[in-house]
Amino acid sequence: ALVDDFCRRAAALDADAAIGVVPWDRVRTAFPESRRTVWRFRGEAWCGSNLFALLSERGRAAPRFWQSVEADRKRPWRIARRIGLRPLLGYLLRQSDLDASLEALSKVMGCRLAKITVEEPRAAVDVDSVADRDLAEGLLRDERRASPPG
């Protein structure tokens, strides 16, 4: 249901690519002991969800751009050169919200980016560590207990 809802909402957007984001306060409330990557913007904080929609040919080029940014994560000067100093400073100084940052990235990438707010905090759980695996397994166990077989 979560993925279907994301896909329906993405298809209705006027965008080339969409990312699913979960409000950090929902994730923190649901999983207070869990360590998550948090993107902090002006007046808001978000977690990623590993939900992406590539909605056009331009959108399908977005992952290549983002891979190049990820490859330079230990060399911030290269990221600044690729993204531009103004958008990067806007994020670092929390002068921009997520929508403004996506708009700036859209210009750099040559495609329209949009966010889809996902309210389900479990969407922010990925498995990058043993603790994450334990959390995910616990969530799956709880879900099986709550849903009778058949």
XYZ file of C-alpha atoms in Angstrom:
150
model
C 0.000 0.000 0.000
C 2.845 2.416 0.832
C 4.619 1.921 -2.495
C 1.336 1.990 -4.442
C 0.396 5.290 -2.774
C 3.817 6.748 -3.553
C 3.541 5.695 -7.201
C 0.033 7.160 -7.554
C 1.137 10.448 -6.045
C 4.282 10.551 -8.197
C 2.296 9.948 -11.394
C 0.118 12.973 -10.582
C 3.093 15.345 -10.274
C 4.316 17.772 -12.889
C 7.903 16.640 -12.401
C 10.630 14.591 -14.045
C 11.676 12.843 -10.837
C 10.315 12.563 -7.311
C 11.809 11.559 -3.988
C 9.957 10.241 -0.982
C 10.872 11.929 2.291
C 9.673 11.290 5.830
C 9.407 14.055 8.443
C 12.221 13.521 10.956
C 9.950 14.093 13.956
C 7.805 11.107 12.901
C 10.884 8.882 12.525
C 12.369 10.043 15.843
C 9.070 9.407 17.652
C 8.652 5.926 16.160
C 12.297 4.846 16.502
C 14.000 6.986 19.171
C 17.047 4.697 19.446
C 17.607 4.402 15.703
C 20.355 6.385 13.989
C 19.104 7.856 10.719
C 20.552 10.345 8.279
C 18.664 13.604 8.735
C 18.596 16.449 6.226
C 18.091 19.674 8.164
C 16.670 22.671 6.353
C 15.213 25.994 7.437
C 12.438 25.080 9.875
C 12.234 21.428 8.852
C 14.099 18.137 8.957
C 13.631 15.099 6.734
C 14.789 11.506 6.336
C 15.058 9.760 2.997
C 12.890 6.778 2.208
C 14.534 5.001 -0.740
C 11.352 5.746 -2.686
C 12.146 7.379 -6.014
C 10.139 7.896 -9.181
C 11.816 8.609 -12.499
C 8.951 10.040 -14.516
C 10.548 11.144 -17.790
C 13.688 10.761 -19.866
C 15.171 13.774 -18.072
C 14.273 12.219 -14.741
C 16.039 9.001 -15.679
C 19.288 10.988 -15.898
C 18.952 12.168 -12.274
C 20.519 9.063 -10.649
C 23.707 9.487 -12.694
C 24.053 13.057 -11.452
C 23.377 12.041 -7.863
C 25.888 9.161 -8.064
C 28.545 11.677 -9.052
C 27.644 13.822 -6.025
C 27.727 10.768 -3.731
C 31.130 9.779 -5.123
C 32.475 13.151 -3.983
C 30.914 13.161 -0.508
C 34.383 13.226 1.089
C 35.417 16.124 -1.185
C 32.902 18.898 -0.489
C 34.655 21.364 -2.797
C 33.788 19.107 -5.743
C 30.162 18.921 -4.629
C 30.101 22.721 -4.347
C 31.497 23.012 -7.865
C 28.926 20.547 -9.209
C 25.850 21.881 -7.356
C 26.867 25.508 -7.047
C 27.971 27.472 -4.028
C 24.684 29.338 -3.432
C 22.463 26.204 -3.101
C 25.099 24.454 -0.994
C 25.446 27.409 1.390
C 21.658 27.750 1.541
C 21.497 24.188 2.819
C 24.511 24.347 5.143
C 23.379 27.617 6.736
C 19.751 26.427 6.849
C 18.632 29.377 4.771
C 16.652 27.140 2.381
C 13.797 24.740 2.900
C 13.623 21.433 1.024
C 11.378 22.800 -1.737
C 13.782 25.678 -2.473
C 16.721 23.274 -2.440
C 14.963 20.937 -4.870
C 14.196 23.901 -7.121
C 17.882 24.900 -7.134
C 18.941 21.299 -7.818
C 16.379 21.100 -10.614
C 18.124 23.969 -12.396
C 21.550 22.372 -11.993
C 20.348 18.934 -13.086
C 18.122 20.085 -15.936
C 15.053 18.239 -14.684
C 12.109 19.103 -12.433
C 12.481 17.475 -9.010
C 9.665 17.143 -6.495
C 9.230 15.701 -3.029
C 6.506 13.392 -1.834
C 5.947 13.481 1.914
C 5.608 9.948 3.260
C 4.030 9.942 6.712
C 4.884 6.300 7.512
C 8.121 6.352 9.563
C 8.977 2.766 8.596
C 9.683 4.076 5.094
C 12.813 5.749 6.486
C 14.258 2.463 7.746
C 16.947 1.048 5.510
C 19.422 -1.640 6.440
C 22.955 -0.258 6.567
C 24.108 -1.807 9.837
C 23.472 -4.683 12.218
C 21.302 -2.393 14.369
C 19.248 -1.480 11.284
C 18.838 -5.161 10.432
C 17.652 -5.900 13.966
C 15.159 -3.036 13.774
C 13.852 -4.184 10.374
C 13.517 -7.790 11.545
C 11.611 -6.622 14.626
C 9.253 -4.568 12.460
C 8.621 -7.573 10.213
C 7.962 -9.813 13.237
C 5.508 -7.279 14.660
C 3.754 -7.008 11.309
C 3.412 -10.807 11.014
C 1.962 -11.007 14.531
C -0.551 -8.261 13.756
C -1.674 -9.869 10.481
C -3.234 -13.304 10.879
C -2.241 -15.818 8.172
C -4.516 -16.348 5.201
